[in-house]
Each structure stands twice: as structure tokens, then as C-alpha cells.
Amino acid sequence: MTTARENGAGQQSPQSPSRRRGRRPAGEDTRAALLEAARAVFAENGYHHATVRTIAQRAGVDPAMVKHWFGGKEGLFTQAVLQVPFDFRDVVADVTADGPERLGENIVRRFVTTWDGAGGDRFVALVRSITTYTEALDALRDTLVNQLFTPIAQVTGSDRPDLRASLCATQVIGLGMSRYVAGIEPLASADVETLVATIAPTLQRYLTDDLGIATD
Amino acid sequence: MTTARENGAGQQSPQSPSRRRGRRPAGEDTRAALLEAARAVFAENGYHHATVRTIAQRAGVDPAMVKHWFGGKEGLFTQAVLQVPFDFRDVVADVTADGPERLGENIVRRFVTTWDGAGGDRFVALVRSITTYTEALDALRDTLVNQLFTPIAQVTGSDRPDLRASLCATQVIGLGMSRYVAGIEPLASADVETLVATIAPTLQRYLTDDLGIATD
């Protein structure tokens, strides 16, 4: 199953000029190629059905390199899907930099550009691996809530930061599911500005507005 | 996705007050027990890893009954997970009955009480099966968008009904993922009124408010 977006972003054909043929030498280059191939294969097949052989073949490297660089499939998944190439503290600092009234806009813009830039592969790989690999679910929960939205909600000084953080998670997970996994149109191919205009007010409200419930 | 009403299974027999032990006789009782067991096992394992044997064992019936009643695993999944025991036209009529300004509240209340009442099993089974069973994804998209939110958005007479419908889908899918699949607290155990107060305004805005983008 592929979405329109996956077909567009993920169709890195073997003829692609940036893609080398044959085996790669060991080194950082090999490691990067394996990470890229892993994200694509995990996105297509989920954790359980993705094999080290398929990933190595896609990357054009010897399967032994997976053991060498990552210790095996689990380590490769951790590095390729669960770990992100940035520090969440930096993201929190970035999205809060313009003050509380720009939070919604900054969050949606950051999420969509990051996920779009990665072809959505990382998000799809995460969701497709939830079936058989509970660490994927833990990672989704930990990163979105504990490392991202709870610190952001705490910065605003609003009441009920934990509830606000989990509300933000619902909207952002739903956006990722709809745009990258389910390919629900016209949202899946909407441009960033449309998503900012429509979805940012939701996150803004969840973070800084009166939630309409009694505070305890 | 068809509804129970359309295929003549509208009158779902109520759960027998005490679960029987051992093999059940063939009949509507067996069929209901298989459907219930199937939702639980598909929710735990996803489509691919759920076996007919496990489901039959859970239901306390002979595995041959799965073939007899459903034709096999795929038919069982279709009946247990993809088909819902109500007609979406009734849901659209219900949530729009109080006028456009109550849409958000009625939708959140209806979703949460329905999913909570089913133990969230149906939603979890759907998500856990997305990995290997593309019909699960098609069903999610078709029911939420085509059968539910697009008709609702059309009733309101708002501009861009398709975009509004897909925005509603992001919030409702994210709510289901967060509450039933990922168990993100405190949202996962929040009561219905808290969810209505916090999330209904989002759906209300997606359906009836100015989206802040140029109309075409």
C-alpha cells in the first residue's frame, strides 16, 4: 500500500543520479546509506517484515555491515527511525522563541517541513512498526509528549500542562497519520501554508487558551 | 465498507450475560463469539499475526466455524473490524440534528462513547492491521472521510467541504491513536466531558469557521 505522497517522495528509483550502484565501501557513507534504506524498508514493511538482507540490498552494501555498524536489525531501527537528527531541547527553544502567541504556527511549520523533508518515511516506519515492535509506540509517546509538548506547555505557564501536551499529541499524530500514512486528500498534498493556517489555531488553543474545564 | 444494516446483520444479539466455557454450538451465538474474539486478537496482534486458530480458541469454538461463518480470516476481519453495527447515514443525521453550532460537541461525544463502549478494540485492530492489510487503511479513509465527515461538511454549506472533512479526520484519527493505541495520559483516561470541552471546538472550527485561507 502506498499513498500518493509516498509514491511521489519515496520513489527514489535505482536510476536516480544520486544513487550509486554496487557495493559501497565501509565508512560513514555506508552507514548513511543503510539508515536511508532502513527508513524506506521499515516504512514499506514495518519492523517485523523488514529484513536486514532487503535493507542492505537497497543500500547496495554487504549485510554484514548492518551488524558492524548497528549490531543488527533492532539497533538499525533504533538509529534510523527512533532517533532523530536533532535535540528536542533545540526544537522546544525554536518553537517558543517568538513568544506564546506564535506557538501553533511554529509547531505546525516545524513538523510539516521536517516530515515532508524526510518524505514522511520516518513517521510511516514508526506507525507500520507499532504492530510488532512496542518500542515504536513508546518512542512516539516519549518524543512527542515528554520531550516536546510537555516542555512547551510548561514554558507557556498555562494550567494543566500534561493535558495540553496530550491534546497537542492527538492533533500532530493525526496530521502525520492522515498526511503520510493514510494519504487523505486534499490534506495529504496541501501546501505548508494551508496546513499552518488551518491547524496552527488548534495547537495554539490547546497550549494557551482556556480549555473550558474546571481547573483542579 | 458496508454497514451491518446493509448486509442484514443489523440486530446484533446482545452479549450473553455469562460467558460459556468449552465449545459452543453452531449458530448466531457462535458467530457473535467469533466476532468478539476476532476484534480482541486483531487488536493485540494485527491482521497478519492473528491466526484463525487463536481466534477460535479465544471464542471457544471449532476453527472450522470461521470458515463456515466467514469464509476465512479475511472475511472475519471484514465483519469484525471493517464493518460497523450502524449506518453512517444515521450518524450524520444524529450529529447534525442540533444545528451547525453543536456539530463539534455531537461528533466528539458520539466518537468517544462509541469507541469507549467497544473498548477501543475496533480502532486498535484497524491501526495494528495497517502494516500488512491495506484494506484496513482504505476502510479508515473511506468511513471517516467519505461516509462521515464529507457528508457532514456538505450539510453545513461551508466552503471547501473536502478540506474540512480531511481536517476533521486528522483530529479524530489522532484522538483514537492517542487514547486507544498509544495510551497517552491524561487524555487516555480523561472522561467524555473533558474530551468534549477540549476537542469539540477544534472540530467545530474545522467544519464551520473561516479557515483563514483564500477560497478558490
Coordinates of N, CA and C in Angstrom, one line a residue, chain A:
Chain A
M1 N 0.8 -1.2 0.0 CA 0.0 0.0 0.0 C 0.9 1.2 0.0
T2 N 0.6 2.1 -0.9 CA 1.3 3.4 -0.9 C 0.3 4.5 -1.0
T3 N 0.7 5.6 -0.4 CA -0.1 6.8 -0.6 C 0.5 7.6 -1.8
A4 N -0.3 8.6 -2.2 CA 0.1 9.4 -3.3 C 1.5 10.1 -2.9
R5 N 1.5 10.5 -1.7 CA 2.8 11.2 -1.2 C 4.0 10.2 -1.2
E6 N 3.7 9.0 -0.8 CA 4.8 8.0 -0.8 C 5.3 7.8 -2.2
N7 N 4.3 7.7 -3.1 CA 4.7 7.5 -4.5 C 5.5 8.6 -5.0
G8 N 5.2 9.8 -4.6 CA 5.9 11.0 -5.1 C 7.3 11.1 -4.4
A9 N 7.3 11.1 -3.1 CA 8.5 11.3 -2.3 C 9.4 10.1 -2.2
G10 N 8.8 8.9 -2.2 CA 9.6 7.8 -1.9 C 10.1 7.0 -3.1
Q11 N 9.7 7.5 -4.3 CA 10.1 6.8 -5.5 C 11.5 7.1 -5.9
Q12 N 12.5 6.8 -5.1 CA 13.8 7.1 -5.5 C 14.3 5.9 -6.3
S13 N 14.1 6.0 -7.6 CA 14.4 4.9 -8.5 C 15.9 4.6 -8.5
P14 N 16.3 3.4 -8.9 CA 17.7 3.0 -8.9 C 18.4 3.8 -10.0
Q15 N 17.7 4.4 -10.9 CA 18.3 5.3 -11.9 C 18.7 6.7 -11.4
S16 N 18.2 7.0 -10.2 CA 18.5 8.3 -9.6 C 20.0 8.6 -9.7
P17 N 20.3 9.8 -10.1 CA 21.8 10.1 -10.3 C 22.5 10.1 -9.0
S18 N 21.8 10.4 -7.8 CA 22.5 10.4 -6.6 C 22.7 9.1 -6.0
R19 N 22.1 8.1 -6.6 CA 22.2 6.7 -6.0 C 23.3 5.9 -6.7
R20 N 24.2 5.4 -5.9 CA 25.3 4.6 -6.5 C 24.9 3.2 -6.8
R21 N 25.6 2.6 -7.7 CA 25.3 1.2 -8.0 C 26.4 0.4 -7.3
G22 N 26.1 -0.9 -7.0 CA 27.1 -1.9 -6.5 C 27.4 -1.6 -5.0
R23 N 28.3 -2.4 -4.5 CA 28.7 -2.4 -3.1 C 29.4 -1.1 -2.8
R24 N 29.1 -0.6 -1.6 CA 29.8 0.6 -1.1 C 30.9 0.2 -0.2
P25 N 31.9 1.1 -0.1 CA 33.0 0.8 0.9 C 32.5 1.0 2.3
A26 N 33.1 0.4 3.3 CA 32.7 0.6 4.6 C 33.1 2.0 5.0
G27 N 32.3 2.7 5.9 CA 32.6 4.0 6.3 C 31.3 4.8 6.6
E28 N 31.4 6.0 6.9 CA 30.3 6.9 7.2 C 29.2 6.9 6.0
D29 N 29.8 6.8 4.8 CA 28.9 6.7 3.7 C 28.0 5.5 3.7
T30 N 28.6 4.4 4.0 CA 27.8 3.1 4.1 C 26.8 3.2 5.2
R31 N 27.2 3.8 6.3 CA 26.3 4.0 7.5 C 25.1 4.8 7.1
A32 N 25.3 5.9 6.4 CA 24.2 6.8 6.0 C 23.3 6.1 5.0
A33 N 23.9 5.4 4.1 CA 23.1 4.6 3.1 C 22.2 3.6 3.7
L34 N 22.7 2.9 4.7 CA 21.9 1.9 5.4 C 20.8 2.6 6.2
L35 N 21.1 3.7 6.8 CA 20.0 4.4 7.5 C 18.9 4.9 6.6
E36 N 19.2 5.4 5.4 CA 18.3 5.8 4.5 C 17.4 4.6 3.9
A37 N 18.1 3.6 3.6 CA 17.4 2.4 3.1 C 16.6 1.8 4.2
A38 N 17.0 1.8 5.4 CA 16.3 1.2 6.5 C 14.9 2.0 6.7
R39 N 15.0 3.3 6.6 CA 13.8 4.1 6.8 C 12.7 3.7 5.7
A40 N 13.2 3.6 4.5 CA 12.3 3.2 3.4 C 11.7 1.8 3.6
V41 N 12.6 0.9 3.9 CA 12.1 -0.5 4.0 C 11.2 -0.7 5.3
F42 N 11.6 -0.1 6.4 CA 10.7 -0.1 7.5 C 9.3 0.6 7.3
A43 N 9.4 1.6 6.5 CA 8.1 2.3 6.1 C 7.2 1.4 5.3
E44 N 7.9 0.7 4.4 CA 7.1 -0.2 3.5 C 6.6 -1.4 4.2
N45 N 7.4 -2.0 5.0 CA 7.1 -3.3 5.6 C 6.8 -3.4 7.0
G46 N 7.1 -2.3 7.8 CA 7.0 -2.4 9.2 C 8.2 -3.1 9.8
Y47 N 8.4 -3.1 11.1 CA 9.6 -3.7 11.7 C 9.7 -5.2 11.4
H48 N 8.6 -5.9 11.7 CA 8.7 -7.3 11.7 C 9.0 -7.9 10.3
H49 N 8.4 -7.3 9.3 CA 8.6 -7.9 7.9 C 9.8 -7.3 7.1
A50 N 10.5 -6.3 7.7 CA 11.7 -5.8 7.1 C 12.8 -6.7 7.4
T51 N 13.6 -7.1 6.4 CA 14.8 -7.9 6.7 C 16.1 -7.2 6.5
V52 N 17.1 -7.6 7.2 CA 18.4 -7.0 7.1 C 18.9 -7.1 5.6
R53 N 18.6 -8.3 5.1 CA 19.1 -8.5 3.7 C 18.5 -7.5 2.7
T54 N 17.2 -7.3 2.8 CA 16.5 -6.3 2.0 C 17.1 -4.9 2.1
I55 N 17.3 -4.5 3.4 CA 17.8 -3.2 3.6 C 19.2 -3.0 3.1
A56 N 20.0 -4.0 3.3 CA 21.4 -4.0 2.8 C 21.4 -3.9 1.3
Q57 N 20.6 -4.7 0.7 CA 20.5 -4.8 -0.8 C 20.1 -3.4 -1.3
R58 N 19.1 -2.8 -0.7 CA 18.6 -1.5 -1.1 C 19.7 -0.4 -1.0
A59 N 20.5 -0.6 0.0 CA 21.6 0.4 0.3 C 22.8 0.1 -0.6
G60 N 22.9 -1.1 -1.2 CA 24.0 -1.5 -2.0 C 25.2 -1.8 -1.2
V61 N 25.0 -2.4 0.0 CA 26.2 -2.7 0.9 C 26.0 -4.2 1.3
D62 N 27.1 -4.7 1.9 CA 27.1 -6.1 2.4 C 26.2 -6.1 3.7
P63 N 25.4 -7.1 3.8 CA 24.5 -7.3 5.0 C 25.4 -7.3 6.3
A64 N 26.6 -7.7 6.2 CA 27.5 -7.8 7.4 C 27.7 -6.4 8.0
M65 N 27.5 -5.4 7.1 CA 27.7 -4.0 7.6 C 26.7 -3.6 8.6
V66 N 25.5 -4.2 8.5 CA 24.4 -3.9 9.4 C 24.9 -4.3 10.8
K67 N 25.4 -5.5 10.9 CA 25.9 -5.9 12.2 C 27.1 -5.1 12.7
H68 N 28.0 -4.7 11.7 CA 29.1 -3.9 12.0 C 28.8 -2.6 12.6
W69 N 27.8 -1.9 11.9 CA 27.5 -0.5 12.3 C 26.4 -0.4 13.4
F70 N 25.5 -1.4 13.4 CA 24.3 -1.2 14.2 C 24.1 -2.4 15.2
G71 N 24.9 -3.4 15.0 CA 24.7 -4.6 15.9 C 23.5 -5.5 15.5
G72 N 22.8 -5.1 14.5 CA 21.7 -5.9 14.0 C 20.4 -5.1 13.6
K73 N 19.3 -5.8 13.4 CA 18.1 -5.1 12.9 C 17.6 -4.1 13.9
E74 N 17.6 -4.6 15.2 CA 17.0 -3.7 16.2 C 17.8 -2.4 16.4
G75 N 19.1 -2.5 16.4 CA 19.9 -1.3 16.5 C 19.7 -0.4 15.3
L76 N 19.6 -1.0 14.1 CA 19.4 -0.2 12.9 C 18.0 0.5 13.0
F77 N 17.0 -0.1 13.5 CA 15.7 0.5 13.6 C 15.8 1.7 14.6
T78 N 16.5 1.4 15.7 CA 16.6 2.5 16.7 C 17.3 3.7 16.1
Q79 N 18.4 3.5 15.4 CA 19.1 4.6 14.8 C 18.3 5.3 13.7
A80 N 17.7 4.5 12.8 CA 17.1 5.0 11.6 C 15.7 5.6 11.9
V81 N 15.0 5.1 12.8 CA 13.6 5.5 13.0 C 13.3 6.2 14.3
L82 N 13.9 5.6 15.4 CA 13.5 6.1 16.7 C 14.3 7.3 17.1
Q83 N 15.6 7.4 16.6 CA 16.4 8.6 16.9 C 16.3 9.6 15.8
V84 N 16.2 10.8 16.3 CA 16.0 11.9 15.3 C 17.3 12.8 15.3
P85 N 17.6 13.3 14.1 CA 18.8 14.0 14.0 C 18.8 15.4 14.6
F86 N 18.2 15.6 15.7 CA 18.2 16.9 16.3 C 17.9 16.7 17.8
D87 N 18.2 17.7 18.6 CA 18.0 17.7 20.0 C 16.6 18.3 20.3
F88 N 15.7 17.6 21.0 CA 14.4 18.2 21.2 C 14.4 19.5 22.0
R89 N 15.5 19.6 22.8 CA 15.6 20.9 23.5 C 15.8 22.1 22.6
D90 N 16.5 21.8 21.5 CA 16.6 22.9 20.5 C 15.2 23.2 19.8
V91 N 14.5 22.1 19.5 CA 13.2 22.3 18.9 C 12.3 23.1 19.8
V92 N 12.3 22.8 21.1 CA 11.5 23.5 22.1 C 11.9 25.0 22.1
A93 N 13.2 25.2 22.1 CA 13.7 26.6 22.1 C 13.3 27.3 20.9
D94 N 13.3 26.6 19.7 CA 13.0 27.2 18.4 C 11.5 27.6 18.4
V95 N 10.6 26.7 18.7 CA 9.2 27.0 18.5 C 8.7 27.9 19.6
T96 N 9.4 28.1 20.7 CA 8.9 29.0 21.7 C 9.6 30.4 21.6
A97 N 10.5 30.5 20.6 CA 11.3 31.7 20.5 C 10.5 33.0 20.2
D98 N 9.4 32.9 19.5 CA 8.6 34.0 19.1 C 7.5 34.4 20.0
G99 N 7.6 33.8 21.2 CA 6.6 34.1 22.2 C 5.4 33.2 22.1
P100 N 4.5 33.2 23.2 CA 3.4 32.2 23.3 C 2.4 32.3 22.1
E101 N 2.2 33.5 21.6 CA 1.1 33.6 20.6 C 1.5 33.1 19.2
R102 N 2.8 32.7 19.0 CA 3.2 32.1 17.7 C 3.4 30.6 17.8
L103 N 3.1 30.0 19.0 CA 3.4 28.6 19.2 C 2.8 27.7 18.1
G104 N 1.5 27.9 17.9 CA 0.8 27.0 17.0 C 1.4 27.0 15.6
E105 N 1.6 28.2 15.1 CA 2.2 28.4 13.8 C 3.6 27.7 13.7
N106 N 4.5 28.0 14.7 CA 5.8 27.5 14.7 C 5.8 26.0 14.8
I107 N 4.9 25.4 15.5 CA 4.9 23.9 15.7 C 4.5 23.3 14.4
V108 N 3.4 23.7 13.8 CA 2.9 23.1 12.6 C 4.0 23.2 11.5
R109 N 4.5 24.4 11.3 CA 5.5 24.7 10.3 C 6.7 23.7 10.5
R110 N 7.2 23.6 11.7 CA 8.4 22.8 12.0 C 8.1 21.3 11.7
F111 N 6.9 20.8 12.2 CA 6.5 19.4 12.0 C 6.4 19.1 10.5
V112 N 5.7 19.9 9.8 CA 5.4 19.6 8.4 C 6.7 19.7 7.6
T113 N 7.5 20.7 7.8 CA 8.7 20.8 7.0 C 9.6 19.6 7.3
T114 N 9.7 19.3 8.6 CA 10.6 18.1 8.9 C 10.1 16.8 8.3
W115 N 8.8 16.5 8.5 CA 8.3 15.3 8.0 C 8.3 15.3 6.4
D116 N 7.9 16.4 5.8 CA 7.9 16.4 4.4 C 9.3 16.2 3.8
G117 N 10.2 16.9 4.5 CA 11.6 16.8 4.1 C 12.2 15.3 4.1
A118 N 11.7 14.6 5.1 CA 12.1 13.2 5.2 C 11.2 12.3 4.4
G119 N 10.3 12.8 3.5 CA 9.4 12.0 2.7 C 8.4 11.3 3.6
G120 N 8.3 11.7 4.9 CA 7.3 11.1 5.7 C 7.7 9.7 6.1
D121 N 8.9 9.2 5.6 CA 9.3 7.8 5.8 C 9.4 7.5 7.3
R122 N 10.0 8.4 8.1 CA 10.2 8.1 9.5 C 8.9 7.9 10.2
F123 N 8.0 8.7 9.9 CA 6.7 8.6 10.6 C 5.9 7.3 10.1
V124 N 6.0 7.1 8.8 CA 5.3 5.8 8.3 C 6.0 4.6 8.9
A125 N 7.3 4.6 9.0 CA 8.1 3.5 9.5 C 7.6 3.2 11.0
L126 N 7.5 4.3 11.7 CA 7.1 4.2 13.1 C 5.7 3.6 13.2
V127 N 4.7 4.1 12.5 CA 3.4 3.6 12.6 C 3.3 2.2 12.1
R128 N 4.0 1.8 11.0 CA 3.9 0.5 10.5 C 4.6 -0.5 11.4
S129 N 5.4 0.0 12.3 CA 6.1 -0.9 13.2 C 5.4 -1.1 14.5
I130 N 4.4 -0.3 14.8 CA 3.7 -0.4 16.0 C 3.1 -1.8 16.3
T131 N 2.7 -2.4 15.2 CA 2.1 -3.8 15.2 C 3.0 -4.7 16.1
T132 N 4.3 -4.8 15.8 CA 5.1 -5.8 16.3 C 6.2 -5.3 17.2
Y133 N 6.3 -4.1 17.3 CA 7.5 -3.6 18.0 C 7.1 -2.5 18.9
T134 N 6.9 -2.8 20.2 CA 6.3 -1.9 21.1 C 7.2 -0.6 21.3
E135 N 8.5 -0.8 21.1 CA 9.4 0.4 21.3 C 9.0 1.5 20.4
A136 N 8.4 1.2 19.2 CA 7.9 2.2 18.3 C 6.8 3.1 18.9
L137 N 5.9 2.4 19.6 CA 4.9 3.1 20.3 C 5.4 4.0 21.5
D138 N 6.3 3.3 22.2 CA 6.9 4.1 23.4 C 7.7 5.3 22.9
A139 N 8.3 5.2 21.7 CA 9.1 6.3 21.2 C 8.2 7.4 20.7
L140 N 7.1 7.0 20.1 CA 6.1 8.1 19.7 C 5.6 8.8 20.9
R141 N 5.3 8.1 21.9 CA 4.7 8.7 23.1 C 5.8 9.6 23.8
D142 N 7.0 9.0 24.0 CA 8.0 9.7 24.7 C 8.5 11.0 24.0
T143 N 8.7 10.9 22.7 CA 9.2 12.1 22.0 C 8.2 13.1 21.9
L144 N 7.0 12.8 21.5 CA 6.0 13.8 21.3 C 5.5 14.5 22.6
V145 N 5.3 13.6 23.6 CA 4.7 14.2 24.8 C 5.8 14.6 25.8
N146 N 6.7 13.7 26.2 CA 7.7 14.0 27.2 C 8.7 15.0 26.8
Q147 N 9.2 14.8 25.5 CA 10.4 15.6 25.1 C 9.9 16.9 24.4
L148 N 8.7 16.9 23.9 CA 8.3 18.1 23.1 C 7.2 18.9 23.7
F149 N 6.0 18.3 23.7 CA 4.8 19.1 24.1 C 4.7 19.5 25.6
T150 N 5.1 18.6 26.4 CA 5.1 18.9 27.9 C 6.0 20.1 28.2
P151 N 7.3 20.0 27.7 CA 8.2 21.2 27.9 C 7.6 22.5 27.3
I152 N 7.0 22.4 26.1 CA 6.4 23.6 25.5 C 5.3 24.1 26.4
A153 N 4.4 23.2 26.8 CA 3.3 23.6 27.7 C 3.8 24.2 29.0
Q154 N 4.9 23.7 29.5 CA 5.4 24.3 30.7 C 6.0 25.7 30.5
V155 N 6.6 25.9 29.3 CA 7.1 27.2 29.0 C 6.0 28.3 29.0
T156 N 4.8 27.9 28.6 CA 3.7 28.9 28.5 C 3.2 29.3 29.8
G157 N 3.4 28.4 30.8 CA 2.9 28.7 32.2 C 1.4 28.5 32.3
S158 N 0.8 27.8 31.3 CA -0.7 27.5 31.3 C -1.0 26.4 32.4
D159 N -2.2 26.4 32.7 CA -2.7 25.3 33.6 C -2.7 24.0 32.9
R160 N -2.7 22.9 33.7 CA -2.8 21.5 33.1 C -1.8 21.3 31.9
P161 N -0.5 21.5 32.1 CA 0.4 21.2 31.0 C 0.4 19.8 30.5
D162 N 0.1 18.8 31.3 CA 0.1 17.4 30.8 C -1.1 17.2 29.9
L163 N -2.3 17.7 30.3 CA -3.4 17.5 29.4 C -3.2 18.3 28.1
R164 N -2.7 19.5 28.2 CA -2.4 20.3 27.0 C -1.5 19.6 26.1
A165 N -0.4 19.0 26.7 CA 0.6 18.3 25.9 C -0.1 17.1 25.1
S166 N -0.9 16.3 25.8 CA -1.6 15.2 25.2 C -2.6 15.6 24.1
L167 N -3.2 16.7 24.3 CA -4.1 17.3 23.3 C -3.3 17.6 22.0
C168 N -2.2 18.3 22.2 CA -1.3 18.6 21.1 C -0.9 17.3 20.3
A169 N -0.6 16.3 21.1 CA -0.2 15.0 20.5 C -1.3 14.4 19.6
T170 N -2.5 14.5 20.1 CA -3.6 14.0 19.2 C -3.6 14.7 17.9
Q171 N -3.5 16.0 17.9 CA -3.6 16.7 16.6 C -2.4 16.4 15.7
V172 N -1.2 16.3 16.3 CA 0.0 16.1 15.5 C 0.1 14.7 15.0
I173 N -0.2 13.7 15.8 CA -0.3 12.3 15.4 C -1.3 12.1 14.3
G174 N -2.5 12.8 14.4 CA -3.5 12.7 13.4 C -3.1 13.3 12.1
L175 N -2.4 14.4 12.2 CA -1.8 15.0 11.0 C -0.9 14.1 10.3
G176 N 0.0 13.5 11.1 CA 1.0 12.6 10.5 C 0.4 11.4 9.9
M177 N -0.6 10.8 10.6 CA -1.3 9.6 10.1 C -2.1 10.0 8.8
S178 N -2.7 11.1 8.8 CA -3.6 11.5 7.6 C -2.8 11.8 6.4
R179 N -1.7 12.6 6.6 CA -0.9 13.1 5.5 C 0.1 12.0 5.0
Y180 N 0.8 11.3 5.9 CA 1.8 10.4 5.4 C 1.4 8.9 5.4
V181 N 0.5 8.5 6.2 CA 0.2 7.0 6.2 C -1.1 6.8 5.4
A182 N -2.2 7.5 5.7 CA -3.4 7.2 5.1 C -3.6 8.0 3.7
G183 N -2.8 9.1 3.6 CA -2.9 9.9 2.4 C -4.3 10.5 2.1
I184 N -4.9 11.1 3.1 CA -6.2 11.6 3.0 C -6.2 13.0 2.3
E185 N -6.8 13.0 1.1 CA -6.8 14.2 0.3 C -8.0 15.1 0.7
P186 N -7.9 16.4 0.5 CA -6.8 17.2 -0.1 C -5.7 17.5 0.9
L187 N -5.8 17.1 2.2 CA -4.8 17.4 3.2 C -3.4 16.8 2.9
A188 N -3.4 15.6 2.3 CA -2.1 14.9 2.1 C -1.2 15.7 1.2
S189 N -1.8 16.4 0.2 CA -1.0 17.2 -0.7 C -1.1 18.7 -0.5
A190 N -1.7 19.1 0.6 CA -1.9 20.6 0.8 C -0.5 21.2 1.1
D191 N -0.3 22.5 0.7 CA 1.0 23.1 1.0 C 1.1 23.5 2.4
V192 N 2.3 23.8 2.8 CA 2.6 24.1 4.2 C 1.7 25.2 4.8
E193 N 1.6 26.3 3.9 CA 0.8 27.5 4.4 C -0.6 27.1 4.7
T194 N -1.2 26.3 3.9 CA -2.6 25.8 4.2 C -2.7 25.1 5.5
L195 N -1.7 24.2 5.7 CA -1.7 23.5 7.0 C -1.5 24.4 8.2
V196 N -0.6 25.4 8.0 CA -0.4 26.3 9.1 C -1.6 27.1 9.4
A197 N -2.3 27.6 8.3 CA -3.5 28.4 8.5 C -4.6 27.6 9.2
T198 N -4.7 26.4 8.8 CA -5.9 25.6 9.3 C -5.6 24.9 10.7
I199 N -4.4 24.4 10.9 CA -4.2 23.6 12.0 C -3.5 24.3 13.2
A200 N -2.7 25.4 12.8 CA -2.0 26.1 13.9 C -2.9 26.6 15.0
P201 N -4.1 27.2 14.6 CA -5.0 27.6 15.7 C -5.4 26.5 16.7
T202 N -5.5 25.3 16.2 CA -5.8 24.2 17.1 C -4.8 24.0 18.2
L203 N -3.5 24.0 17.7 CA -2.4 23.8 18.7 C -2.3 25.0 19.6
Q204 N -2.5 26.2 19.0 CA -2.4 27.4 19.8 C -3.5 27.3 21.0
R205 N -4.7 26.9 20.6 CA -5.7 26.8 21.6 C -5.4 25.8 22.7
Y206 N -4.9 24.6 22.2 CA -4.6 23.6 23.2 C -3.5 24.0 24.2
L207 N -2.6 24.9 23.7 CA -1.4 25.3 24.6 C -1.7 26.5 25.4
T208 N -2.5 27.5 24.9 CA -2.5 28.7 25.7 C -4.0 29.2 26.0
D209 N -5.0 28.6 25.4 CA -6.3 29.2 25.7 C -7.0 28.5 26.9
D210 N -8.1 29.1 27.3 CA -8.9 28.5 28.3 C -9.5 27.2 27.7
L211 N -9.3 26.1 28.4 CA -9.8 24.8 27.9 C -11.3 24.5 28.2
G212 N -11.9 25.4 28.9 CA -13.3 25.2 29.2 C -13.6 24.2 30.2
I213 N -12.6 23.7 31.0 CA -12.9 22.7 32.0 C -12.5 23.3 33.3
A214 N -13.0 22.8 34.4 CA -12.7 23.3 35.7 C -11.2 22.9 36.0
T215 N -10.5 23.9 36.6 CA -9.1 23.6 36.9 C -9.1 23.0 38.3
D216 N -8.1 22.1 38.5 CA -8.0 21.5 39.9 C -6.8 21.8 40.6

